[in-house]
PDB file of C-alpha atoms and ligand atoms in Angstrom:
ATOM      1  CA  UNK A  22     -17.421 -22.444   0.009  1.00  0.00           C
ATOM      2  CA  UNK A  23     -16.699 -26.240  -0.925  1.00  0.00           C
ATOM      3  CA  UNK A  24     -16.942 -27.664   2.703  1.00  0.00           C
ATOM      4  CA  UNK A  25     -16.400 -31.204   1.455  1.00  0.00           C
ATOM      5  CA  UNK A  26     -12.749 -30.050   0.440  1.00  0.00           C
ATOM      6  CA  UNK A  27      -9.980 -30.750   2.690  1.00  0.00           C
ATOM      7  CA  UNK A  28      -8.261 -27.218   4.080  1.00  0.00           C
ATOM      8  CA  UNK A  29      -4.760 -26.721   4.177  1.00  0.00           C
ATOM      9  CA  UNK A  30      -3.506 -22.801   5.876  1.00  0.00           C
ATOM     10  CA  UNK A  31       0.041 -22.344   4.683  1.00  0.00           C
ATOM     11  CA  UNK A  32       2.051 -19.873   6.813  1.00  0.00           C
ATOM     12  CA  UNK A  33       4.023 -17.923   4.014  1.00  0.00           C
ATOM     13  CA  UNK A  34       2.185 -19.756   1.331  1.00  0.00           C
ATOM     14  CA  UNK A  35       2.814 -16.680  -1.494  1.00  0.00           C
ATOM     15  CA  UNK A  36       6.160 -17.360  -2.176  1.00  0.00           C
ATOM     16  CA  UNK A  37       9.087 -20.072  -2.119  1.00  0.00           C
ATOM     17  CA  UNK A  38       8.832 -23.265  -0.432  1.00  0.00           C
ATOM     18  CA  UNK A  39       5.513 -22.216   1.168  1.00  0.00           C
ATOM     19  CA  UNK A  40       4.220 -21.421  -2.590  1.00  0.00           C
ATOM     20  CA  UNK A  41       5.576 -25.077  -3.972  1.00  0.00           C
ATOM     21  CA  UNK A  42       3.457 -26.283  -0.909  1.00  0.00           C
ATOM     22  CA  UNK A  43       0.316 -24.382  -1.985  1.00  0.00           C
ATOM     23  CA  UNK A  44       0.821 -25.801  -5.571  1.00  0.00           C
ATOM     24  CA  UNK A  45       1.287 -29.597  -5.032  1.00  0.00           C
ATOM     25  CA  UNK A  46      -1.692 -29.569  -2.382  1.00  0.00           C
ATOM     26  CA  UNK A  47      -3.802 -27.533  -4.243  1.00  0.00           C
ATOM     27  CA  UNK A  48      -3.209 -30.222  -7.204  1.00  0.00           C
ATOM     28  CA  UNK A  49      -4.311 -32.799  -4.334  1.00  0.00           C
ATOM     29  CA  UNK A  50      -7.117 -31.691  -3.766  1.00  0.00           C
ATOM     30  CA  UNK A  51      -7.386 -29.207  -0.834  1.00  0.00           C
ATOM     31  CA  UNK A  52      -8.841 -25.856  -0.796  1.00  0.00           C
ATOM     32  CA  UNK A  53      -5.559 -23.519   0.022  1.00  0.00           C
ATOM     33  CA  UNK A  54      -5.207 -20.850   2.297  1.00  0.00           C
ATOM     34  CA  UNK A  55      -1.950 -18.558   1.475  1.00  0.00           C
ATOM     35  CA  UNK A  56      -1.430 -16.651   3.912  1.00  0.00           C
ATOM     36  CA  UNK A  57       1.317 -13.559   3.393  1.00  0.00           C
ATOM     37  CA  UNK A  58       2.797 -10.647   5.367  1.00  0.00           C
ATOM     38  CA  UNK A  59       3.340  -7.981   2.783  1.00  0.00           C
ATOM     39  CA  UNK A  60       3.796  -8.753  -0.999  1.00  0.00           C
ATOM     40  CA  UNK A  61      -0.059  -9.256  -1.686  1.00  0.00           C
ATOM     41  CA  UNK A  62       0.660  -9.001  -5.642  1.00  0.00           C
ATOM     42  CA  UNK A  63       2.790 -12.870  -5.252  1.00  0.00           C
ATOM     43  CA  UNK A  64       0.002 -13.914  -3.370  1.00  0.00           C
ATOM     44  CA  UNK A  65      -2.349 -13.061  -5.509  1.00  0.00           C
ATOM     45  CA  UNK A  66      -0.821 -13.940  -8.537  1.00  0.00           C
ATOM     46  CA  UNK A  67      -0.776 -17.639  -6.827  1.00  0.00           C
ATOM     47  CA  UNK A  68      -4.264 -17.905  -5.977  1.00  0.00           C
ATOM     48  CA  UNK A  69      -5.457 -16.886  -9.481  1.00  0.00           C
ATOM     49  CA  UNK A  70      -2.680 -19.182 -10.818  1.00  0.00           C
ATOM     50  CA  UNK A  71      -4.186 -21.812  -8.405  1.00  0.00           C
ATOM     51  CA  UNK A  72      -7.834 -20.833  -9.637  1.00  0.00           C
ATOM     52  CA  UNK A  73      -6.825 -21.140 -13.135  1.00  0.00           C
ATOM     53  CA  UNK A  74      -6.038 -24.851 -12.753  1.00  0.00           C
ATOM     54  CA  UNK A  75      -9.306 -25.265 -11.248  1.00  0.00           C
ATOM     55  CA  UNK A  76      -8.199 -25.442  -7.888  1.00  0.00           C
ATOM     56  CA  UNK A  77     -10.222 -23.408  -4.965  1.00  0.00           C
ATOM     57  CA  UNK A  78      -7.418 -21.205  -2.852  1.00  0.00           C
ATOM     58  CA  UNK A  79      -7.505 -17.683  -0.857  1.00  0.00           C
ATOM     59  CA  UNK A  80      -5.162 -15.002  -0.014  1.00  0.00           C
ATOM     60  CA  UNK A  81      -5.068 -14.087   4.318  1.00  0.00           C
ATOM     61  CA  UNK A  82      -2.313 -11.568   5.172  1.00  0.00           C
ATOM     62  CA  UNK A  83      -1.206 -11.611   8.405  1.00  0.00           C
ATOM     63  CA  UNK A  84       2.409 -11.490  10.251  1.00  0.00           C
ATOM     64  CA  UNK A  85       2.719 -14.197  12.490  1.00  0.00           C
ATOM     65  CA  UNK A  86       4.781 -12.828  14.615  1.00  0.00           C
ATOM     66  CA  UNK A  87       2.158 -10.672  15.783  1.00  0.00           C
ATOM     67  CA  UNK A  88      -0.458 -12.899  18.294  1.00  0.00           C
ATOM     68  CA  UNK A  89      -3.316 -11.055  17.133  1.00  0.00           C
ATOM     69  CA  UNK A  90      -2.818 -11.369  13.234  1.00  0.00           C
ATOM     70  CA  UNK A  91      -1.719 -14.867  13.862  1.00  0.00           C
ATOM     71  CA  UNK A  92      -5.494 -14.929  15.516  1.00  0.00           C
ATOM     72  CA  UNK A  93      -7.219 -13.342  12.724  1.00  0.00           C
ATOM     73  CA  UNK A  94      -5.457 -15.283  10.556  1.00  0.00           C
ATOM     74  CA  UNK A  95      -6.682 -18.587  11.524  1.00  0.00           C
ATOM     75  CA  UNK A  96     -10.355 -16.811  11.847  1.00  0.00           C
ATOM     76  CA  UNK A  97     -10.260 -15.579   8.594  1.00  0.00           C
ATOM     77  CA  UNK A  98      -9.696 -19.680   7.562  1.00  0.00           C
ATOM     78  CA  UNK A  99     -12.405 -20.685   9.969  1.00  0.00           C
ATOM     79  CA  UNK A 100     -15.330 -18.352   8.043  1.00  0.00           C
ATOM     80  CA  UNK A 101     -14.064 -18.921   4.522  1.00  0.00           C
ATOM     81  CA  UNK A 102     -13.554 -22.704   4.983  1.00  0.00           C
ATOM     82  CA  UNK A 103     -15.212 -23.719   8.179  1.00  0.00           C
ATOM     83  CA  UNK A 104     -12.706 -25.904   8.439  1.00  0.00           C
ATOM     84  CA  UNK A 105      -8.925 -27.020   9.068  1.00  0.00           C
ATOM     85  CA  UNK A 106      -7.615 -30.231   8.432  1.00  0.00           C
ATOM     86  CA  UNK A 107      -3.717 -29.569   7.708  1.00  0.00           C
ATOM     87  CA  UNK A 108      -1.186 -26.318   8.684  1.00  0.00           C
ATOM     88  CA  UNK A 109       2.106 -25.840   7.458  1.00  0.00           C
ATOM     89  CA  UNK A 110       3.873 -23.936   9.593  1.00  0.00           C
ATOM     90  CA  UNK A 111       5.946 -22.371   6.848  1.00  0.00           C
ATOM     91  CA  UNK A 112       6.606 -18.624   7.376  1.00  0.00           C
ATOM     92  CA  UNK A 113      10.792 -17.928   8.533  1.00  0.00           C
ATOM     93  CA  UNK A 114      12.901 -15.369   8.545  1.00  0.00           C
ATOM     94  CA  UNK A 115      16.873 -14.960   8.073  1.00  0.00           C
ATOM     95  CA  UNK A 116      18.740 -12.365   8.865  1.00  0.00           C
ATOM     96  CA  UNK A 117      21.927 -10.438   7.214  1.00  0.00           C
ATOM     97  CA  UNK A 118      25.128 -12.261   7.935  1.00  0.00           C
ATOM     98  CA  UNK A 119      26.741 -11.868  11.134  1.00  0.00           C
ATOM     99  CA  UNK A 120      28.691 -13.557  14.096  1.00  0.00           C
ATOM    100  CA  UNK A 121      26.848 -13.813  17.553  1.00  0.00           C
ATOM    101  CA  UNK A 122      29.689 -11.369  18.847  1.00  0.00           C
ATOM    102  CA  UNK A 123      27.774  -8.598  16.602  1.00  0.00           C
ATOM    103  CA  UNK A 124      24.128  -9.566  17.584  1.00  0.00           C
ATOM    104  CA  UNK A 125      21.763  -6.958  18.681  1.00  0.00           C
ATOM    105  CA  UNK A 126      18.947  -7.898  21.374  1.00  0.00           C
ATOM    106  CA  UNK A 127      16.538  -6.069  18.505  1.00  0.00           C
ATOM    107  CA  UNK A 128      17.583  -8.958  15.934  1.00  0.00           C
ATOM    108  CA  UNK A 129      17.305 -12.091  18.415  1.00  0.00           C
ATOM    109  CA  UNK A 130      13.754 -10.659  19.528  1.00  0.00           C
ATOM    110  CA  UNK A 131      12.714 -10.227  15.789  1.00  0.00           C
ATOM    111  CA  UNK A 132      14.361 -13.749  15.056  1.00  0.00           C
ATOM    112  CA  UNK A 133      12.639 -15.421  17.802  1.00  0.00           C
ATOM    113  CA  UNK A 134       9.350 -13.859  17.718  1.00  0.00           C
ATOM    114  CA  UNK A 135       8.744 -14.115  14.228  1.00  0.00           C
ATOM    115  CA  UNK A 136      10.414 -17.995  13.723  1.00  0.00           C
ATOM    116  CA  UNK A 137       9.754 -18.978  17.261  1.00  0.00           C
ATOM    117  CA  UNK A 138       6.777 -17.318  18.992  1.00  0.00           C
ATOM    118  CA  UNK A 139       5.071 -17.349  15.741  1.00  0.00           C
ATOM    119  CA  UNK A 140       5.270 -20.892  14.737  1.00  0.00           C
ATOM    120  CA  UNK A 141       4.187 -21.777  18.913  1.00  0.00           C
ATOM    121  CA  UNK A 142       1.263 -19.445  18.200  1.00  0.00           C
ATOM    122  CA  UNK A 143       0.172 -20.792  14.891  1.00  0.00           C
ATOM    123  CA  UNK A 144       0.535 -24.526  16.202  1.00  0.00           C
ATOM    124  CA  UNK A 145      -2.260 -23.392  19.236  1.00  0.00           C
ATOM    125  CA  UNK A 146      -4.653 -21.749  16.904  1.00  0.00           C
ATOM    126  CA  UNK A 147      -4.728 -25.060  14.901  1.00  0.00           C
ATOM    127  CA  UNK A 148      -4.489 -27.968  17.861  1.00  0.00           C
ATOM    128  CA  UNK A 149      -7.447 -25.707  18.885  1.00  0.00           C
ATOM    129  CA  UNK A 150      -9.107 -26.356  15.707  1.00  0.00           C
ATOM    130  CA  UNK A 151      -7.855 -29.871  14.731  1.00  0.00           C
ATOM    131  CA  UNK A 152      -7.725 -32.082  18.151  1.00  0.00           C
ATOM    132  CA  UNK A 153     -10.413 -34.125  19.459  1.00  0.00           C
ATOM    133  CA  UNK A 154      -9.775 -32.745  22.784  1.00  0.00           C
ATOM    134  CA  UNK A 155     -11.317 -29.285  21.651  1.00  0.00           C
ATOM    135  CA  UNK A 156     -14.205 -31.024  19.753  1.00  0.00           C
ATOM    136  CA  UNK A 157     -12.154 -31.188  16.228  1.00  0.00           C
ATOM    137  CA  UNK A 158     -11.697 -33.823  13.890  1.00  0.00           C
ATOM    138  CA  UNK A 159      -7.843 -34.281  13.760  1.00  0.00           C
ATOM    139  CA  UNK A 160      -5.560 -33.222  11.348  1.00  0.00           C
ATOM    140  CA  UNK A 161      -2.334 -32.375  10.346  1.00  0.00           C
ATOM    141  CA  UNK A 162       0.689 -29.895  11.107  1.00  0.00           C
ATOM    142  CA  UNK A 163       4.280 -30.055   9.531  1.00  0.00           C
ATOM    143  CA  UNK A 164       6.708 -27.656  10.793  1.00  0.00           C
ATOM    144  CA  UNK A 165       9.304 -26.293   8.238  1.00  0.00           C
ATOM    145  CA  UNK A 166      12.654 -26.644  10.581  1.00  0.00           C
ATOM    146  CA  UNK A 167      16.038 -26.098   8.583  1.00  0.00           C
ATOM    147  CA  UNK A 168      19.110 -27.980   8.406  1.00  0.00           C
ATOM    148  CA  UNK A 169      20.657 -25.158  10.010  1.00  0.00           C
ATOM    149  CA  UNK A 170      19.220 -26.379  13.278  1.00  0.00           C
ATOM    150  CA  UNK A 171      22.270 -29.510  13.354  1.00  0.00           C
ATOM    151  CA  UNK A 172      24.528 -26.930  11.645  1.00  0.00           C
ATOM    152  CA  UNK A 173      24.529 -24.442  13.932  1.00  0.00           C
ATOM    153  CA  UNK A 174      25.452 -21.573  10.517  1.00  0.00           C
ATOM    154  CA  UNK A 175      28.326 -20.156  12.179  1.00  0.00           C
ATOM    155  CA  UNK A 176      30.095 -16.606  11.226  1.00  0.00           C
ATOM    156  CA  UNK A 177      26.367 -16.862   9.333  1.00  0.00           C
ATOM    157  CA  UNK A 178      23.430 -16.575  11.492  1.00  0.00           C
ATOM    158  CA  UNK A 179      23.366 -19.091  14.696  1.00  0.00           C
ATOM    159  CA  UNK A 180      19.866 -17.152  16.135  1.00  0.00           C
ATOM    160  CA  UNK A 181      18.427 -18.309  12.822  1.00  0.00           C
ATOM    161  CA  UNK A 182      19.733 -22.071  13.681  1.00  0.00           C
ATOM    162  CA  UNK A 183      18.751 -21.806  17.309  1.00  0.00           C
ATOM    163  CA  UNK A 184      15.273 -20.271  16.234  1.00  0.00           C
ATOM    164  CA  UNK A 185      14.956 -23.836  14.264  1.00  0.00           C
ATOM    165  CA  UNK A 186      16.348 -26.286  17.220  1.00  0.00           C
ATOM    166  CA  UNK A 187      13.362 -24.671  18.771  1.00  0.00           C
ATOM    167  CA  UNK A 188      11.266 -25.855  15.369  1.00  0.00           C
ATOM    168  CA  UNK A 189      12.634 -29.479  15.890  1.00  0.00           C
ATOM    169  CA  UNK A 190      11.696 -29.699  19.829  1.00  0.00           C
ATOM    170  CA  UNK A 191       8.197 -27.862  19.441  1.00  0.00           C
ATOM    171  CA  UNK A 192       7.724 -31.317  16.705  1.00  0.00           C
ATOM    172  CA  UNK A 193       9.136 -33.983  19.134  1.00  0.00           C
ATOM    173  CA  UNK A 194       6.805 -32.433  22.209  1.00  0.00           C
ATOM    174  CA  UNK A 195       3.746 -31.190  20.338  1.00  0.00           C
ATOM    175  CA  UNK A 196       3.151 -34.622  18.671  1.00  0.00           C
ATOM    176  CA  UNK A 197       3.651 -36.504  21.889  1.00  0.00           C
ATOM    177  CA  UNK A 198       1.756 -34.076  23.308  1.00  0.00           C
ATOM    178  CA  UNK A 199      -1.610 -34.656  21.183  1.00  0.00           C
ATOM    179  CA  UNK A 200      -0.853 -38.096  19.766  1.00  0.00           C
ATOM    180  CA  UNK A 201      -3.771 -39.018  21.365  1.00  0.00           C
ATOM    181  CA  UNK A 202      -5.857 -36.444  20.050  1.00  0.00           C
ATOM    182  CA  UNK A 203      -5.769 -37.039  15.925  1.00  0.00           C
ATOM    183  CA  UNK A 204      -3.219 -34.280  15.459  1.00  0.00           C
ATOM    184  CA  UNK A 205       0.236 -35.711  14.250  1.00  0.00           C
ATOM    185  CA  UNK A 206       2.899 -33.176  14.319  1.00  0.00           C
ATOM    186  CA  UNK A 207       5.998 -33.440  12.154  1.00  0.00           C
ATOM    187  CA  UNK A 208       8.753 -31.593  10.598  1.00  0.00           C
ATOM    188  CA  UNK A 209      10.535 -31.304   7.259  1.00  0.00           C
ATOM    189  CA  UNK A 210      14.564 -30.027   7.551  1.00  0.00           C
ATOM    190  CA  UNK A 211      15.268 -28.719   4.316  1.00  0.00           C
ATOM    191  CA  UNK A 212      18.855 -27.981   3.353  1.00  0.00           C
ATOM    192  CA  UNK A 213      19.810 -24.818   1.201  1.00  0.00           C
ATOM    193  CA  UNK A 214      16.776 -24.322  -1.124  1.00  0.00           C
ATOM    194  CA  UNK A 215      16.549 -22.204  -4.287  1.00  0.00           C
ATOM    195  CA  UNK A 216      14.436 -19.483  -2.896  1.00  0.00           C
ATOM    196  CA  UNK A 217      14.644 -15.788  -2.574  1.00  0.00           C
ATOM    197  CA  UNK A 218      15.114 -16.140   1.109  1.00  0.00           C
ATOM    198  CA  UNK A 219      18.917 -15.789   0.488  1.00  0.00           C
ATOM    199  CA  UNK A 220      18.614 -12.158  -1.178  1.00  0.00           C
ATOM    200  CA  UNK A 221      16.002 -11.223   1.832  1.00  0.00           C
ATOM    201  CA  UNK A 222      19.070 -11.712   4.078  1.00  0.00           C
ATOM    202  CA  UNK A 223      21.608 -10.172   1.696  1.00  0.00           C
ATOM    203  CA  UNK A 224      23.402 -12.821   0.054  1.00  0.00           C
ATOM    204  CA  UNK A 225      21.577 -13.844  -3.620  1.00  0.00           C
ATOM    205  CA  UNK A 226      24.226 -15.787  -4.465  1.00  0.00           C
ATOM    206  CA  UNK A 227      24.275 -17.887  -1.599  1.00  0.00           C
ATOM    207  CA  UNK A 228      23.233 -20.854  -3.275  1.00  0.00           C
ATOM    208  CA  UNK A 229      25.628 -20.468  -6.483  1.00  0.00           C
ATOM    209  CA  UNK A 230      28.276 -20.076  -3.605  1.00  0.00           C
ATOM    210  CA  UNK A 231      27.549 -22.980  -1.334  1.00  0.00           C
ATOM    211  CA  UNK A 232      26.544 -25.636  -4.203  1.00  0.00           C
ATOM    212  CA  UNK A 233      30.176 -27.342  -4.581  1.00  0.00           C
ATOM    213  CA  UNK A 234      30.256 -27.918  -1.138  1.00  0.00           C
ATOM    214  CA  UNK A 235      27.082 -30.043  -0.945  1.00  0.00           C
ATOM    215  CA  UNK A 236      26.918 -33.379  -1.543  1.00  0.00           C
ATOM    216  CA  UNK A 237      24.873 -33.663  -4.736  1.00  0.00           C
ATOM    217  CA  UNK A 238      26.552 -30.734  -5.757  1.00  0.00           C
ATOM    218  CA  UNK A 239      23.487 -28.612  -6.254  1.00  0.00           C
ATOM    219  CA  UNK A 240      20.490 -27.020  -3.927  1.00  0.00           C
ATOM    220  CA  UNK A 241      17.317 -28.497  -3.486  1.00  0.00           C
ATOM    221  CA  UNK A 242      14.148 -27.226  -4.672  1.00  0.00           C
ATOM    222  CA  UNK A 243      10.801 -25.684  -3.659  1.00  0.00           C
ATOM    223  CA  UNK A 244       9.254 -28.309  -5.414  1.00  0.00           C
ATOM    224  CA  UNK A 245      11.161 -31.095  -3.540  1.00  0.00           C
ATOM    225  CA  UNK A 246      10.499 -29.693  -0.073  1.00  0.00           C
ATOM    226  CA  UNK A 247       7.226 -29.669  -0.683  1.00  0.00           C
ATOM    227  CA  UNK A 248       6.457 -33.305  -2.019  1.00  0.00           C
ATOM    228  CA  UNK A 249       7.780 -34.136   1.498  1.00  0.00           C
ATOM    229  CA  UNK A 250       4.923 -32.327   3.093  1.00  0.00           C
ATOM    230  CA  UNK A 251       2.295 -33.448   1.264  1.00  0.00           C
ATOM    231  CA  UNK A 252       3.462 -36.781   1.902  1.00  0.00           C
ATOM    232  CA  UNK A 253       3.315 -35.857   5.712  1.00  0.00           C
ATOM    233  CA  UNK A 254       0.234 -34.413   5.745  1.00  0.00           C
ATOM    234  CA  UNK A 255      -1.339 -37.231   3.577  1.00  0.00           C
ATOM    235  CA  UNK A 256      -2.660 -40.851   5.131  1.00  0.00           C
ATOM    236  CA  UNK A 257       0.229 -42.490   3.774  1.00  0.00           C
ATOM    237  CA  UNK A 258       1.987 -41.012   6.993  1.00  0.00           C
ATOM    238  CA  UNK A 259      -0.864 -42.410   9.430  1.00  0.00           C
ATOM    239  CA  UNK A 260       1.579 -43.432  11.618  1.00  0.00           C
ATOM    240  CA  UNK A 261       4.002 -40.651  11.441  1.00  0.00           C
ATOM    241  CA  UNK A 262       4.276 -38.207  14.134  1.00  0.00           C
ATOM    242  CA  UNK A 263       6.971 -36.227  15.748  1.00  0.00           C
ATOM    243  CA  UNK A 264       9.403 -37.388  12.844  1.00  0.00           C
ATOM    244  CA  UNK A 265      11.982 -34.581  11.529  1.00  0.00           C
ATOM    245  CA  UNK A 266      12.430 -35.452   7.650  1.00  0.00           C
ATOM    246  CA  UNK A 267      15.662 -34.114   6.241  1.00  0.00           C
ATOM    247  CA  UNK A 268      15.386 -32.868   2.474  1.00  0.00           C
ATOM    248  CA  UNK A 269      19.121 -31.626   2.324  1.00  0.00           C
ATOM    249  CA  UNK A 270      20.436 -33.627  -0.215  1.00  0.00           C
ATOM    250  CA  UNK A 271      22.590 -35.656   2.285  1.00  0.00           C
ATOM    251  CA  UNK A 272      24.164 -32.708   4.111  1.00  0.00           C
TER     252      UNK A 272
HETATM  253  P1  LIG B 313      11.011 -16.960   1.181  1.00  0.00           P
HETATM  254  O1  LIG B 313      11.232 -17.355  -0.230  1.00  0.00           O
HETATM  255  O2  LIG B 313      11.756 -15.783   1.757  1.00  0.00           O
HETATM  256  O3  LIG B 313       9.425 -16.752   1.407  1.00  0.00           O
HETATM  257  C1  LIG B 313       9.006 -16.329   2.656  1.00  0.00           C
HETATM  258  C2  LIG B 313       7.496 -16.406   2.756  1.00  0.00           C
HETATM  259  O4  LIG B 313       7.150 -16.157   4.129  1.00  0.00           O
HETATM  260  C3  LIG B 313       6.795 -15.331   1.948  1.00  0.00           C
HETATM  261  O5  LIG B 313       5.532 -15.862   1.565  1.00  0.00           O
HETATM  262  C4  LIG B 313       6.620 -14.206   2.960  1.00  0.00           C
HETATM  263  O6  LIG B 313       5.520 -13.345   2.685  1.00  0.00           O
HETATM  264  C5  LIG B 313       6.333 -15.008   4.210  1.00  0.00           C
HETATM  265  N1  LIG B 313       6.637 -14.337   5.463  1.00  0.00           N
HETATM  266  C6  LIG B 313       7.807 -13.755   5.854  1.00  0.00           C
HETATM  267  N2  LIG B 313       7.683 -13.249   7.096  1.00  0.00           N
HETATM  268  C7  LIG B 313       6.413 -13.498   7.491  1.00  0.00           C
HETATM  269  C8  LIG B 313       5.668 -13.181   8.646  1.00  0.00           C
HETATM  270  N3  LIG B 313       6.212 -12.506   9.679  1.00  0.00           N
HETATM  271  N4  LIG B 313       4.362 -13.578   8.710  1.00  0.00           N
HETATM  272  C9  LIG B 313       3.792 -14.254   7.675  1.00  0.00           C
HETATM  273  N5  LIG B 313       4.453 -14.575   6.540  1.00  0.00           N
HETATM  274  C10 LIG B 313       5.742 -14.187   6.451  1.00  0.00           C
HETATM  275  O7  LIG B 313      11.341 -18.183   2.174  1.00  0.00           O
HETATM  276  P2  LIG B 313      11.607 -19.742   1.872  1.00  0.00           P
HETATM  277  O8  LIG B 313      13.020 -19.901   1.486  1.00  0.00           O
HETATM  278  O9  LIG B 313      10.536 -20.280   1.024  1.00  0.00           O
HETATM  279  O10 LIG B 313      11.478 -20.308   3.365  1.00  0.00           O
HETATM  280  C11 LIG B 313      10.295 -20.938   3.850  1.00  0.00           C
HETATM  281  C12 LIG B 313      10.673 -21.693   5.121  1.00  0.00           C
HETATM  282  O11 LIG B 313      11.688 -22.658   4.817  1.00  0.00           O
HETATM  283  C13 LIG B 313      11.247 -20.800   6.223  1.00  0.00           C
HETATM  284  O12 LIG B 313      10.777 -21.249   7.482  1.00  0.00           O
HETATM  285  C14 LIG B 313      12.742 -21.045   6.109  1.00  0.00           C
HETATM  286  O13 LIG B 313      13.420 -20.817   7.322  1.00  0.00           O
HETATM  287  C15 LIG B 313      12.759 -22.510   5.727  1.00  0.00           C
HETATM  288  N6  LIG B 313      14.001 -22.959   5.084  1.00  0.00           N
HETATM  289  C16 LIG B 313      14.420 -22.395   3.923  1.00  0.00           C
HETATM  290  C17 LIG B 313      15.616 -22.834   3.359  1.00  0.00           C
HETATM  291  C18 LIG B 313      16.150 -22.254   2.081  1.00  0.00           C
HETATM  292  O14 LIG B 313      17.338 -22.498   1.775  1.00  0.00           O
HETATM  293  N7  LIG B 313      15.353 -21.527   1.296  1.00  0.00           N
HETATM  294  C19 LIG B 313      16.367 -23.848   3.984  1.00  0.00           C
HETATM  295  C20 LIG B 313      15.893 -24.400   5.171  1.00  0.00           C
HETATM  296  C21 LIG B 313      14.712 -23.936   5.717  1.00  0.00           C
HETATM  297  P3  LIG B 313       5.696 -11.996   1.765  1.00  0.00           P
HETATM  298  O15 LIG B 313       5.784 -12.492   0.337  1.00  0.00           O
HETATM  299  O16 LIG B 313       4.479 -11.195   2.040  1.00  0.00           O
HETATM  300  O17 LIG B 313       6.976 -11.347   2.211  1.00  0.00           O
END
């Protein structure tokens, strides 16, 4: 254990923009915490990769939509690290294409417990660790929102939008709600990413399909996401909280 390091937990660190974020902080200087829900081999493969560039990072599965992983999770950081000084609240879900017409209660209870309930959850477990008001020392949380949230993603998925308006207000009320406390709260919109979260909800070529119609003309990237939250999380945002950063390229 290297308590002097800064820790950073990364809700779906393994892969994708959660994976970018793992990278660039874990070049920073913070000890990583990748947490996953299934594929350990990706997270794995990260933390050695991680290792192997001399940087000091551990695998935690857990499925944050489920309160007591989400619990074990953040106990799992607190004896490996004995500390937390930054969470991304990473970890989302899409579903398959559909219009709200076709929507099954199943999906929108999936959709909001894992994107919703799960990123409330997470946020507790680390104002509990990080704010003043419990004894902590302060810290940092960035919430991954989506642009979908303005969009609304109609005839795609609107529960996944809606499940991210709720990412944008849980930022605007959470850091007003512990300003006072050490814990700044912000968010990071991206736009349409290059990630496999596309094929996860049945459409791999979404990105090749949707590029022309962006205003760049291309998607962003993991990478690109992420320097936005590390710039959050760092001291050069001291006076940051409650802000939602687009990364969409001007969409
Ligand atoms: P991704 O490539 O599909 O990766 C998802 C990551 O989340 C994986 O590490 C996965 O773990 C983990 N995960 C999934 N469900 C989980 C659960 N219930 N509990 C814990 N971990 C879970 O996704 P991404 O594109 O990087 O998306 C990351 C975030 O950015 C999401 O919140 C997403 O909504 C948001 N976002 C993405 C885009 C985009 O275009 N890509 C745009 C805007 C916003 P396993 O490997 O174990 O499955």
């Amino acid at each position: 254990m290297s308590a002097d390091k800064k820790t950073l937990l990364v809700t779906g660190g393994s892969r994708g923009i959660g994976a970018a974020i793992c990278r660039q902080a874990s070049e920073a200087g913070y000890r990583v915490a990748v947490n996953y829900v299934s594929n350990q081999a990706a997270a794995d493969a990260l933390v050695d990769e991680l290792k192997a560039a001399d940087g000091d990072a551990f695998a935690v599965k857990g499925d944050v939509g489920n309160e007591a992983d989400v619990i074990a999770i953040f106990e799992a950081v607190d004896r490996a690290s004995g500390r937390l000084d930054a969470f991304v609240n990473n970890a989302g879900i899409v579903d398959v294409k559909a219009r709200v017409d076709e929507m099954s209660a199943e999906r929108l209870e999936r959709m909001m417990r894992i994107n919703v309930v799960g990123s409330f959850l997470c946020a507790r477990e680390a104002v509990k660790r990080m704010s003043t008001r419990h004894g902590g020392k302060g810290g940092a949380i960035v919430n991954i929102s989506s642009a979908a949230a303005r969009l609304g993603s109609p005839g795609e998925y609107v529960d996944y939008a809606a499940s991210k308006g709720a990412i944008d207000t849980l930022t605007i009320g959470l850091a007003r709600e512990v300003a006072l406390e050490g814990v700044r709260v912000n968010a990071v919109s991206p736009g349409i990413t290059e990630t496999e979260i596309h094929a996860s909800g049945g459409q791999p070529d979404r990105v090749a399909r949707m590029q022309e119609l962006l205003p760049m003309k291309r998607a962003g990237t993991a990478d690109e996401v992420a320097s936005a939250v590390l710039y959050l999380l760092s001291d050069a945002a001291s006076y940051i909280t409650g802000a939602i950063l687009n990364v969409s390229g001007g969409r």
